[in-house]
Short mmCIF file of C-alpha atoms in Angstrom, two decimals:
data_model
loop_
_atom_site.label_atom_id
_atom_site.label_comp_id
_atom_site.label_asym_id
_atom_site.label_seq_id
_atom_site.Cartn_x
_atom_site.Cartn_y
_atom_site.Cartn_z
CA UNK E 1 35.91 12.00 -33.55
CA UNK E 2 37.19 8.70 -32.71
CA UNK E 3 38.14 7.40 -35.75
CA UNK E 4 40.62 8.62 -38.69
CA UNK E 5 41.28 7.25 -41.93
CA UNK E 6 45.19 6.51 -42.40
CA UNK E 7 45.96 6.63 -46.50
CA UNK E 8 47.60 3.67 -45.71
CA UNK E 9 46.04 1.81 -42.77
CA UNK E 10 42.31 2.93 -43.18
CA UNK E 11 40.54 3.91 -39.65
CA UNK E 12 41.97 3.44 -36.96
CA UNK E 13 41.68 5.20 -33.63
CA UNK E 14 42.79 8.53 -33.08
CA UNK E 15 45.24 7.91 -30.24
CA UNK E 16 47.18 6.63 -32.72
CA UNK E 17 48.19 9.88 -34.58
CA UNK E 18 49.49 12.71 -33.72
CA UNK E 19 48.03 16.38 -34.81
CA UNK E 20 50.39 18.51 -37.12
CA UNK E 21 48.56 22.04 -37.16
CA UNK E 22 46.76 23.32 -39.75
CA UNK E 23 48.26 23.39 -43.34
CA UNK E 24 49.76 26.61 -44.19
CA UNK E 25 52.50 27.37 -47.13
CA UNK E 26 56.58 27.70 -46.73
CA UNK E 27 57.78 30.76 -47.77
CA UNK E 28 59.94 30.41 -50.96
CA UNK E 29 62.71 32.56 -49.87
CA UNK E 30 62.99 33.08 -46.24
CA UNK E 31 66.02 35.48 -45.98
CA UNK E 32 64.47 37.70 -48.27
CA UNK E 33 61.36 38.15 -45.74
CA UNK E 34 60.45 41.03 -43.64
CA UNK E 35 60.17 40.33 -39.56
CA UNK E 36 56.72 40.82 -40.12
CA UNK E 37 56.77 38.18 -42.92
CA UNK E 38 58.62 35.24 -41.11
CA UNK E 39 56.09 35.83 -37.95
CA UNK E 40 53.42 35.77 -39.62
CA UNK E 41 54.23 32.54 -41.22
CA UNK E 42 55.59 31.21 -37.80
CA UNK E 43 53.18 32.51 -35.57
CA UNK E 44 49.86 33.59 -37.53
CA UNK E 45 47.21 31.13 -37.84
CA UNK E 46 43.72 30.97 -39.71
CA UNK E 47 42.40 29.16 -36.67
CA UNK E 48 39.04 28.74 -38.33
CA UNK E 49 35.65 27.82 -36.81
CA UNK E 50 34.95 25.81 -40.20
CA UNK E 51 36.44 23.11 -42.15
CA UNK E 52 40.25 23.07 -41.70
CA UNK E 53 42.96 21.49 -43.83
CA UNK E 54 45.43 20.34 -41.32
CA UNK E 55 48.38 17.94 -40.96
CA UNK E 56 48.36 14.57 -39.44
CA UNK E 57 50.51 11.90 -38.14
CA UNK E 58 50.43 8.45 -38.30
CA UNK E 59 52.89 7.96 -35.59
CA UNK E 60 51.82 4.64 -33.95
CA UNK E 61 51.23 3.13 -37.57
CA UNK E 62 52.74 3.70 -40.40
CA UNK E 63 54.21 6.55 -40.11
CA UNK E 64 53.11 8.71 -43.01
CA UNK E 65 52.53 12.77 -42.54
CA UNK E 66 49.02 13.32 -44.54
CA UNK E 67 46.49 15.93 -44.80
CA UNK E 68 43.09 15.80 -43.17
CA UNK E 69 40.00 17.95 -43.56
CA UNK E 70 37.86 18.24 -40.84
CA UNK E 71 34.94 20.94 -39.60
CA UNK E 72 36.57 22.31 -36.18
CA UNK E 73 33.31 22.55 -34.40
CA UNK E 74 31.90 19.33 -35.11
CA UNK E 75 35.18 17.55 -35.56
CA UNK E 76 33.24 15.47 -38.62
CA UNK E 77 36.50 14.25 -40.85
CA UNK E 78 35.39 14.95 -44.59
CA UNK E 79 38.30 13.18 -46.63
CA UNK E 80 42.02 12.12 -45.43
CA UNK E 81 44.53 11.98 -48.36
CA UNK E 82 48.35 12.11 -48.41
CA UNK E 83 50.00 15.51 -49.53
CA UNK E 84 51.18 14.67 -52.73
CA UNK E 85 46.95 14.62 -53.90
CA UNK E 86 46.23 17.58 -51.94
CA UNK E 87 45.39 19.82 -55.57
CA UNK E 88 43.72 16.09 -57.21
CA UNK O 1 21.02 41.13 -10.72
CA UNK O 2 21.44 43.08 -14.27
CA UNK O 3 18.49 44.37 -16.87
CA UNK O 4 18.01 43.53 -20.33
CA UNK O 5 17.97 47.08 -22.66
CA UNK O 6 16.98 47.31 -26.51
CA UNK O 7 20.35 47.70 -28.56
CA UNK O 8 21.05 51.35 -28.56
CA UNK O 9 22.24 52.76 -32.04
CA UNK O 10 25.67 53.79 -30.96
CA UNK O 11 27.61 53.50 -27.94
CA UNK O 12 31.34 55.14 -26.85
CA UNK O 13 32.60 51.08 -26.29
CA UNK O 14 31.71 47.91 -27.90
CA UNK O 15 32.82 44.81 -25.62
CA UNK O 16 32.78 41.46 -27.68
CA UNK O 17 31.69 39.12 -24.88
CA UNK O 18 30.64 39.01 -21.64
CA UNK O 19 32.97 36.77 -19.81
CA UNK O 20 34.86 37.97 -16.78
CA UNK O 21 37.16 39.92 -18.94
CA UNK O 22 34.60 41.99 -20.85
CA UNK O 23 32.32 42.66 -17.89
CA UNK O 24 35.42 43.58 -15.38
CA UNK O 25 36.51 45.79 -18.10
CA UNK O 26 33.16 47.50 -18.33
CA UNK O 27 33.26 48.01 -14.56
CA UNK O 28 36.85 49.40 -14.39
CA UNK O 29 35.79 51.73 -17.33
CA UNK O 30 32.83 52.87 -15.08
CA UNK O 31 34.40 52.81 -11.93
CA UNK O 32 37.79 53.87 -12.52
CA UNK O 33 36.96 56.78 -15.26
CA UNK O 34 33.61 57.48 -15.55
CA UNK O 35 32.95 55.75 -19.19
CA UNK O 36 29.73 54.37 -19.13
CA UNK O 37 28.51 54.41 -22.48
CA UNK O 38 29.63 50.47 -22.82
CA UNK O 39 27.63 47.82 -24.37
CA UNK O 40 28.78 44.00 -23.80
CA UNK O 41 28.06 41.54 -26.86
CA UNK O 42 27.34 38.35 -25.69
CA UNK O 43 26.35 35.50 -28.27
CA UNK O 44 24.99 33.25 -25.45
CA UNK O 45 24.58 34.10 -21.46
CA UNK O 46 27.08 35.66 -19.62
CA UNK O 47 30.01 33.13 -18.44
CA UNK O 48 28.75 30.75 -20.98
CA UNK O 49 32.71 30.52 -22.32
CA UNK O 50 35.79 30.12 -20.60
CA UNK O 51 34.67 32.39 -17.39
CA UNK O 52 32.06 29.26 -16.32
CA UNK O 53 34.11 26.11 -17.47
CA UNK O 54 37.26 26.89 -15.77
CA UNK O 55 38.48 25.05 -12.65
CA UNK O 56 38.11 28.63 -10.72
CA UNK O 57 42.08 28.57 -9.56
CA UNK O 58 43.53 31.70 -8.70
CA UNK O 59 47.27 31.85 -8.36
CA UNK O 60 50.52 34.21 -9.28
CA UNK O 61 53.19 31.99 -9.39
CA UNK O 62 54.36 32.34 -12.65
CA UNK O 63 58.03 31.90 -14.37
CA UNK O 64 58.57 35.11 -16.04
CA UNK O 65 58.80 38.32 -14.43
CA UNK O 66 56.15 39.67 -16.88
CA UNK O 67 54.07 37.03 -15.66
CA UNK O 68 54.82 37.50 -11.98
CA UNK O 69 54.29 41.35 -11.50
CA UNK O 70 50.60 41.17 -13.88
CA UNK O 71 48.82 38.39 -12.54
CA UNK O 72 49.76 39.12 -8.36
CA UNK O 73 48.22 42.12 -9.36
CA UNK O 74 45.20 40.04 -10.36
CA UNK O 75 45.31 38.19 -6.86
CA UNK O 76 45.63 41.61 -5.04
CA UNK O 77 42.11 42.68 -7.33
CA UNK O 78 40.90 39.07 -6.19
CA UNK O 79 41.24 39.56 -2.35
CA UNK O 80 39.40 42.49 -1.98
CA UNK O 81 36.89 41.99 -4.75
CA UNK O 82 33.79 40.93 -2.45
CA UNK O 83 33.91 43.91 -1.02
CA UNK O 84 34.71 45.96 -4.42
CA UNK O 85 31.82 43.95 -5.87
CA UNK O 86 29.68 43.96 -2.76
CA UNK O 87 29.32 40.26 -3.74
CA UNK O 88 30.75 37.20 -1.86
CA UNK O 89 33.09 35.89 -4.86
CA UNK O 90 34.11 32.65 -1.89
CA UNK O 91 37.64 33.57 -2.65
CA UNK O 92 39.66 30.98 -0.41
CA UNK O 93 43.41 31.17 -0.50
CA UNK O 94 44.24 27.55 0.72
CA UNK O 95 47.42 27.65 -1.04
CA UNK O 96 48.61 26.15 -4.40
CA UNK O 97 51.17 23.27 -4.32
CA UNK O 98 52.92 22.11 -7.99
CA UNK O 99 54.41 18.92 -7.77
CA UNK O 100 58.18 18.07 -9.21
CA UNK O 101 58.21 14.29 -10.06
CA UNK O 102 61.29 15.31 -12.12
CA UNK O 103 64.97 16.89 -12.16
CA UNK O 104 63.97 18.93 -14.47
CA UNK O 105 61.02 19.52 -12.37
CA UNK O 106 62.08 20.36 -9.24
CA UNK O 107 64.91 22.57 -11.56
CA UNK O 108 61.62 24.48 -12.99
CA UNK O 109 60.15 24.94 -9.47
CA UNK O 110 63.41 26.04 -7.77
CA UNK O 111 63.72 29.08 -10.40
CA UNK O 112 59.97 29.78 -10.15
CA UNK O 113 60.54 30.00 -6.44
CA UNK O 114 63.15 32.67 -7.11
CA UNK O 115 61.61 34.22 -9.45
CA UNK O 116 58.20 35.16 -7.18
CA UNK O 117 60.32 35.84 -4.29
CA UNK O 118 62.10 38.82 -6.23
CA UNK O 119 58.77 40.01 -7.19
CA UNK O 120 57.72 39.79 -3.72
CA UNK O 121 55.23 36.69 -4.13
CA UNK O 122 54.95 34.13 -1.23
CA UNK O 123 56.55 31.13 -3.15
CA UNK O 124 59.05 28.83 -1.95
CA UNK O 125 60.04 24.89 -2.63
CA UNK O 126 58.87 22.53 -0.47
CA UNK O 127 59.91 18.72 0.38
CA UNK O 128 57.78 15.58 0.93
CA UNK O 129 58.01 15.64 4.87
CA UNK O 130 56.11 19.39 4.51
CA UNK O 131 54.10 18.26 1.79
CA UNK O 132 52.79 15.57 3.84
CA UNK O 133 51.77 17.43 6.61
CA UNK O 134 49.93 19.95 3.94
CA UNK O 135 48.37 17.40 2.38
CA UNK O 136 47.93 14.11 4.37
CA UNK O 137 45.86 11.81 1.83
CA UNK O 138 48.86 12.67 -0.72
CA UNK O 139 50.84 9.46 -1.47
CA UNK O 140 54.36 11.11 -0.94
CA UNK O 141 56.29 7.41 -0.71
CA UNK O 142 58.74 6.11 -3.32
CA UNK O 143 56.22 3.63 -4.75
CA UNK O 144 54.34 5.60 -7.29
CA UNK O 145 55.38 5.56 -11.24
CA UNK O 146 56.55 9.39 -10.60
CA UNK O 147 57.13 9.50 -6.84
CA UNK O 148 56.92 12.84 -5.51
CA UNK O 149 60.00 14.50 -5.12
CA UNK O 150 59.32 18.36 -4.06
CA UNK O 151 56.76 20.98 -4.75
CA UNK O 152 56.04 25.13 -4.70
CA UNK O 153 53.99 26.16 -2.35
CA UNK O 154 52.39 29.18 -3.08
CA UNK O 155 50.26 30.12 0.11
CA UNK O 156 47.83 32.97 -1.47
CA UNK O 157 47.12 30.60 -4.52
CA UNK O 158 43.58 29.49 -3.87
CA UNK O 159 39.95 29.03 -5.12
CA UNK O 160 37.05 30.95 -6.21
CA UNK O 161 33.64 31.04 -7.08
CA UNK O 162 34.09 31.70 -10.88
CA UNK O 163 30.35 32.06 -11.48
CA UNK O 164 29.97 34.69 -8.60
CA UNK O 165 32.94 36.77 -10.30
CA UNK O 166 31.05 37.31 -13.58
CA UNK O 167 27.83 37.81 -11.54
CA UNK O 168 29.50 40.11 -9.17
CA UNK O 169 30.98 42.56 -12.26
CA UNK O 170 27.99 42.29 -14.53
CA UNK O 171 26.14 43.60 -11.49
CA UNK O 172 28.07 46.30 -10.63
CA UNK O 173 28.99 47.19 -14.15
CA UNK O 174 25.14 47.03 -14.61
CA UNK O 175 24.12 49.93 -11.87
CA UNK O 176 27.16 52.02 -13.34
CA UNK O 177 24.82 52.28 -16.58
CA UNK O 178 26.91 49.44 -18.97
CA UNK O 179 23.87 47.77 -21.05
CA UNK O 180 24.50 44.16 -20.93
CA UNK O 181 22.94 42.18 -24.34
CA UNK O 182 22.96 38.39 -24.30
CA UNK O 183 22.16 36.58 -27.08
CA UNK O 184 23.63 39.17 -29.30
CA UNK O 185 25.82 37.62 -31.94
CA UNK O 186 28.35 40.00 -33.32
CA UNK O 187 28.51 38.94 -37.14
CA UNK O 188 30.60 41.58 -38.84
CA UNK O 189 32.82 44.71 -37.68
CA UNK O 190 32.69 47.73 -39.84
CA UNK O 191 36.15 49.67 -40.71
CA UNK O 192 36.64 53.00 -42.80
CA UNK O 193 39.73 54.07 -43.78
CA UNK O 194 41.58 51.36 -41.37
CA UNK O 195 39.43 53.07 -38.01
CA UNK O 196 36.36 51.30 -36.70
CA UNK O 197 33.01 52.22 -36.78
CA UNK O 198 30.63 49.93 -35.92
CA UNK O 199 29.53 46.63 -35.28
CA UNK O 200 27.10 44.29 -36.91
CA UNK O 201 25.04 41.81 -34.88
CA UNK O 202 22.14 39.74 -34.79
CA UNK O 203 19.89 42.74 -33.33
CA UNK O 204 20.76 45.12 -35.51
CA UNK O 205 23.66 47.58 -35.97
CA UNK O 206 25.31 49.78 -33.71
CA UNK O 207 27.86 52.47 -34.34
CA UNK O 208 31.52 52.84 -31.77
CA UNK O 209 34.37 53.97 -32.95
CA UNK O 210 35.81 51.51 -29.88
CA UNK O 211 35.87 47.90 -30.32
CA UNK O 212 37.54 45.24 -26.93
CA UNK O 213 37.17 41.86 -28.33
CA UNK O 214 36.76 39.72 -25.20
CA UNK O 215 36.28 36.48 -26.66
CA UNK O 216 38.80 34.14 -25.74
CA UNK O 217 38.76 30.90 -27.05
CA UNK O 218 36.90 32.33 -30.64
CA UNK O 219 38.79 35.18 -30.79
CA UNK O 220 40.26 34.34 -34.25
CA UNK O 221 36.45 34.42 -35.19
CA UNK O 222 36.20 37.83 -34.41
CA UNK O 223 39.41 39.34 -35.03
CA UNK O 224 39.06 37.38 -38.78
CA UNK O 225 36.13 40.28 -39.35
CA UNK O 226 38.99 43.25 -39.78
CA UNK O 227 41.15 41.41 -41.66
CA UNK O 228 43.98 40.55 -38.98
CA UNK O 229 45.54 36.82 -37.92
CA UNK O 230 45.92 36.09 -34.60
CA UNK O 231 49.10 33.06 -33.58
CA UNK O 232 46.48 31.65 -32.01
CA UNK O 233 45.39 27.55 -32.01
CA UNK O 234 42.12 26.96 -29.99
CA UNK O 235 41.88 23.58 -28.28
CA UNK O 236 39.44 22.44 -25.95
CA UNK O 237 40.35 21.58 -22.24
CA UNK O 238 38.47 18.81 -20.23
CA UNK O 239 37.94 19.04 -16.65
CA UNK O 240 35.17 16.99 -13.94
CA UNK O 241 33.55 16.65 -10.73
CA UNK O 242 33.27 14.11 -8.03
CA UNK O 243 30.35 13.50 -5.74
CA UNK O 244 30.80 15.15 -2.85
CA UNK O 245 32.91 13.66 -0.09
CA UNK O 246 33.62 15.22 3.83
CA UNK O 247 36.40 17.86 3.52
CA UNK O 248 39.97 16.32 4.00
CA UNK O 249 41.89 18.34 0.81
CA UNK O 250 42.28 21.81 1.85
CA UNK O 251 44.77 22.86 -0.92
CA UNK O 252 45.14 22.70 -4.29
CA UNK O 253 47.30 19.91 -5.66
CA UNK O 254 48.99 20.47 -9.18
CA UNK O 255 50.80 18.13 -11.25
CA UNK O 256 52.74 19.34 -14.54
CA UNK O 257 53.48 15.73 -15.37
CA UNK O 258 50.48 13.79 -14.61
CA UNK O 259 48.67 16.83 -16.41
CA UNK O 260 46.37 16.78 -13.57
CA UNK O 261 45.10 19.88 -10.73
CA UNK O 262 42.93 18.94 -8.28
CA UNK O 263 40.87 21.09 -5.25
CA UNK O 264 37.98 20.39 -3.30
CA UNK O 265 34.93 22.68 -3.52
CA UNK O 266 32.98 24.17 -0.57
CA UNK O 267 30.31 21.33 -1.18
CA UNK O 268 33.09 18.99 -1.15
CA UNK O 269 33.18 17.94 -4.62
CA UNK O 270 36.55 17.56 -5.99
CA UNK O 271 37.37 19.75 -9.34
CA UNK O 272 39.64 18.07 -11.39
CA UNK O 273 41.04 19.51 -14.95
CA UNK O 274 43.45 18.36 -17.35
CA UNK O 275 45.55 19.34 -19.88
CA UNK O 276 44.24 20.86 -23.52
CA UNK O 277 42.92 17.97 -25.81
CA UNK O 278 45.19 16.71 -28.55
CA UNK O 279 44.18 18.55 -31.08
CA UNK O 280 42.68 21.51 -32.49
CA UNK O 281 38.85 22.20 -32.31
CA UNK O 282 36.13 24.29 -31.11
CA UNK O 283 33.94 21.42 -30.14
CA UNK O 284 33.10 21.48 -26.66
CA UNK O 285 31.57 17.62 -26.35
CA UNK O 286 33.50 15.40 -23.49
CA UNK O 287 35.71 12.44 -23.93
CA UNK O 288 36.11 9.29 -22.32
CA UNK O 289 40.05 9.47 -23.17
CA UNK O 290 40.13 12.18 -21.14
CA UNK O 291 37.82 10.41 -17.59
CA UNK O 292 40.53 7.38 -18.20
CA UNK O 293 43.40 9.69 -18.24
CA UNK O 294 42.71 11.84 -15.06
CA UNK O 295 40.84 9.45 -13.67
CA UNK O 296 44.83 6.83 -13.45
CA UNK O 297 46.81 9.98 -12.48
CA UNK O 298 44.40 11.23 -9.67
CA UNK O 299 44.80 7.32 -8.21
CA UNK O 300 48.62 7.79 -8.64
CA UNK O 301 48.36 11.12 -6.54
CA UNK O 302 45.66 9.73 -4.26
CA UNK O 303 45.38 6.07 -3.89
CA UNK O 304 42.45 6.31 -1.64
CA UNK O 305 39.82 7.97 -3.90
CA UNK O 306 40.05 4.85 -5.61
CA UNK O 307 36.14 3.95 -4.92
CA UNK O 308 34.81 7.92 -5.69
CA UNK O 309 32.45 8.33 -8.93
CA UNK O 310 32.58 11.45 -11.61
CA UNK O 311 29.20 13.30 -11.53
CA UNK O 312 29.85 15.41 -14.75
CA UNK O 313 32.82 16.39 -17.26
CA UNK O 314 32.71 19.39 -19.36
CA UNK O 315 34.89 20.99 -21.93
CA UNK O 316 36.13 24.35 -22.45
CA UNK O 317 38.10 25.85 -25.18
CA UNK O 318 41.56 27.56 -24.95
CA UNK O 319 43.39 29.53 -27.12
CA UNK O 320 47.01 28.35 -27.26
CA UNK O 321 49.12 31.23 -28.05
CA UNK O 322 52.71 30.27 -28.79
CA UNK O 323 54.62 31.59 -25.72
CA UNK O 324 51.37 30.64 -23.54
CA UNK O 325 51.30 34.76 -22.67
CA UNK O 326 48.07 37.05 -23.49
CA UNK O 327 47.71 39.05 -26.08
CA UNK O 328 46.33 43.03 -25.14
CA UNK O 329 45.76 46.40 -26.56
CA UNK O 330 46.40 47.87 -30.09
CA UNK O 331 46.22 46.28 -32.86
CA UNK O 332 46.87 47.45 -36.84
CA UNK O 333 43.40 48.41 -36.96
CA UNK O 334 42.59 51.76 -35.08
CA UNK O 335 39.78 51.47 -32.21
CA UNK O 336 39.58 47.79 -32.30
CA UNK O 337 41.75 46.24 -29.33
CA UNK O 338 42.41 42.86 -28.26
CA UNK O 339 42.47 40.76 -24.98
CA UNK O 340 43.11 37.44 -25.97
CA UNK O 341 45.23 34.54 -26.17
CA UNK O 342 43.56 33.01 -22.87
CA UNK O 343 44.72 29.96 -23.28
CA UNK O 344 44.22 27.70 -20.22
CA UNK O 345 45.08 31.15 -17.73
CA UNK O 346 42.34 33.52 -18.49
CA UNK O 347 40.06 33.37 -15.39
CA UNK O 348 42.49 34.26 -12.83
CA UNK O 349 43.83 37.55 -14.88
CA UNK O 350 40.29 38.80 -15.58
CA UNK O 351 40.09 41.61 -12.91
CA UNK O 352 43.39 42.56 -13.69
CA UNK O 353 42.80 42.15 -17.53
CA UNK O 354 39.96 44.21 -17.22
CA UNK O 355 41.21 47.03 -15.20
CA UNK O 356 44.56 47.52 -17.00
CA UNK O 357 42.01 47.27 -20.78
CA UNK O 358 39.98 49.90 -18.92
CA UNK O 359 42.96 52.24 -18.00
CA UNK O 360 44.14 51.60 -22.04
CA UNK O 361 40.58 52.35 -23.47
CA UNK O 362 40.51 55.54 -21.24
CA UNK O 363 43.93 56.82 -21.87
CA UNK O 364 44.66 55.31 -24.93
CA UNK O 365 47.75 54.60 -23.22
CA UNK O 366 49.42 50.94 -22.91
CA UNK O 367 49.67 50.71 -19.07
CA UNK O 368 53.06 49.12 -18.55
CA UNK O 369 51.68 46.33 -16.57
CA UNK O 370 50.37 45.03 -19.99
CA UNK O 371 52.66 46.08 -22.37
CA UNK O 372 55.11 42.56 -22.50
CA UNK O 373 51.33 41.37 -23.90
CA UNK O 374 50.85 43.76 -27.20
CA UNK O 375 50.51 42.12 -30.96
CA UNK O 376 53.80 43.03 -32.00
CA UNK O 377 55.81 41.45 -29.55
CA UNK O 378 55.51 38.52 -32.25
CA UNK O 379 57.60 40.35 -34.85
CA UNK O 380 59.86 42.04 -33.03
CA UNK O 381 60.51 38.64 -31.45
CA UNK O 382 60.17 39.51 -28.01
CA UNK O 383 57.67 36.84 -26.71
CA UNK O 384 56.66 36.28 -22.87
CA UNK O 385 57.70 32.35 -22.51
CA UNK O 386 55.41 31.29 -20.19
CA UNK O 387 55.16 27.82 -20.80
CA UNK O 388 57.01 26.55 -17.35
CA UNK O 389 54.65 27.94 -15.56
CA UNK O 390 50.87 28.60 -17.18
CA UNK O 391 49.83 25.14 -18.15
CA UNK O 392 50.00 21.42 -16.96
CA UNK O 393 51.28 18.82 -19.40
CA UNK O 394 54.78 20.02 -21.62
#
């Protein structure tokens, strides 16, 4: 993967962003979670061989946080689209 | 060297993957305590994963006391494993320098130092004038970006042959009566009433009521099959070889900043690695970030290879756990156990790994040696911060 599609920018090279991790949901309440709860969403990861929602950074462009989907074995980028579309 | 057997229809242990871990753990269990009903689950060949793409470093000079006391153990397994093995693993303990082009750095080394020495490790900090004479080619003057300002030397830190480690075990593990199956792809692990039973693979089913998953690097692919998450991230890790030049590095030179280690193989190639890729993925194809990257902070470290050409890069992948310690033993599921959480330290812990998994299969006992490492430290927020000292690059 060399290239990655910026929502704003279009492609541009991937030195230019910086990886977030893969997408997983806050917790609504997080003083009413159990120790087991607030590891597992701090710690636990799907870590999946497969396609992956995960976060990205624009960081030497425009600076926008947006989600990515991309196949972690083949590292082929399916779409790019900023969080606010993720359920379009 | 080893034998190929059909898949038997049930066996006392399952290993998932033959690596160094899983095959010294099959050894220990036959050596150690007479368990030799063991079959090892390999999807490809033997030391296709982590055990063959690693840069074959071997050192115990790690930050947290945890650390310290389990992976000397590892080097004390390591010097007398040719003869364990009867198999000449090349173990050469050259000694391990890490370079402090920082404050902060030399700060890190200084309590590392202190650290070993309590648990009786052969560690100390070093200055350029010794470093020189260590290491002659090293540019040690003021002129570099990030001039060298100390190191640790770590004497018994050293290199291996990794290959001959997982040929050494398989072997041995072999004659004890393990059955070693490659190209067997576990694809589904089968659990009644929250206990294993058996395992699902390619060539057919077998029934265990004992499950290691050895896997590091896919162990969330694994672990996935019984339902549990592991804080795992895997990310590959590049590393390369030069053509061979006349010996003139006989230790191994470390840089956390330039996220760069460097030794010189027997043939005289020199072994370079990096740190983890910068971001997530299984894929184990090469980059040519990565050959620019190492190939301007080698230069910075040694001006003079400025004329040597790369024969090959390769990739291997790591799993990242977040306080860069292992994860071993139990897990929520009875009879399926964990040794994972590699992340870029697995190769020097595997006879150690092995032996202590052994010891826990056998007794089903935590041996204290491993039990900073279990699942749970997570929630009961006791993690093993390791990150000073287990990787390059932070």
């Amino acid at each position: 993967m060399l290239l990655l599609t910026c929502p704003n920018c279009g492609n541009r090279n991937v030195s230019e962003f910086r990886f977030g991790g893969e997408l997983s949901s806050r917790p609504k309440d997080p003083s009413a979670l159990s120790s087991t709860e607030w590891a597992n969403y701090l710690y636990m990861r799907n870590n999946v061989m497969d396609a992956q929602t995960e976060w990205w950074h624009h960081n030497a462009g425009c600076g926008l946080w947006f989600l990515a989907e991309r196949h972690t074995r083949t590292n082929e980028v399916i779409k790019t689209y900023p969080y606010a579309k993720r359920n379009a | 060297m080893w034998r190929s057997h059909e898949l038997k229809k049930r066996y006392d242990v399952v290993i998932i993957g033959g690596g160094a871990h899983g095959l010294a753990c099959a050894y220990y269990l036959a050596e150690e305590h007479g368990i030799t009903d063991v079959a090892i689950l390999e999807k490809s060949y033997i030391g296709a994963g982590g055990s063959g793409r690693n840069t074959a470093i071997v050192r115990s000079n790690y930050l947290t006391p945890e650390g310290v006391r389990f992976y000397d153990e590892s080097v004390k397994l390591y010097e007398q494993l040719s003869d364990d093995l009867n198999f000449n693993v090349m173990f050469s303990q050259r000694g391990h320098l890490t370079l402090a082009h920082t404050d902060g750095g030399v700060n890190t080394m200084r309590r590392r130092a202190e650290v070993n020495q309590i648990e009786g490790v052969d560690s100390r900090l070093i200055w350029p004038d010794e470093i020189k004479r260590l290491c002659p080619y090293l540019d040690v003057s003021d002129h570099p970006r990030y001039p060298i300002l100390a190191a640790l030397y770590h004497p018994p830190g050293g290199i291996i042959r990794h290959d001959a480690v997982v040929w050494g075990y398989a072997h041995q593990a072999d004659v004890r009566g393990a059955h070693i199956h490659q190209n067997t792809e576990v694809t589904g692990i089968k659990v009644k009433k929250g206990k294993v039973t058996g395992v699902e693979t390619t060539r057919g089913r077998i029934k265990t009521g004992t499950v290691l998953n050895a896997t590091a690097g896919w162990a969330s692919t694994i672990t996935t099959m019984v339902d549990i998450k592991l804080p795992l991230t895997t990310i590959p890790l590049q590393a390369c070889v030069t053509e061979p030049l006349k010996p003139f590095l006989d230790v191994v030179v470390v840089s956390g900043s330039l996220h760069v280690y460097i030794s010189q193989t027997d043939r005289g190639e020199l072994v370079m690695g990096a740190s983890v890729d910068p971001f997530s993925s299984y894929s184990m194809a090469g980059s040519l970030t990565f050959l620019e990257g190492i190939a301007g902070h080698v230069l910075e470290l040694f001006p003079a290879l400025s004329n040597v050409r790369i024969l090959r890069q390769w990739a291997g992948i790591c799993e990242m756990p977040p306080d860069y310690s292992p994860i071993m033993g139990f897990t929520p599921v009875n009879g399926f156990l964990i040794d994972v959480g590699w992340g870029t330290y697995g190769f020097k812990a595997s006879p150690i790994a092995g032996k202590t998994l052994a010891e826990l299969i056998a007794t089903d006992k935590t041996p204290d040696l491993i039990a900073p490492f279990r699942l749970s430290r997570f929630e009961e927020n006791d993690l093993v911060g390791e990150k000073g000292a287990a990787s390059v690059g932070h």
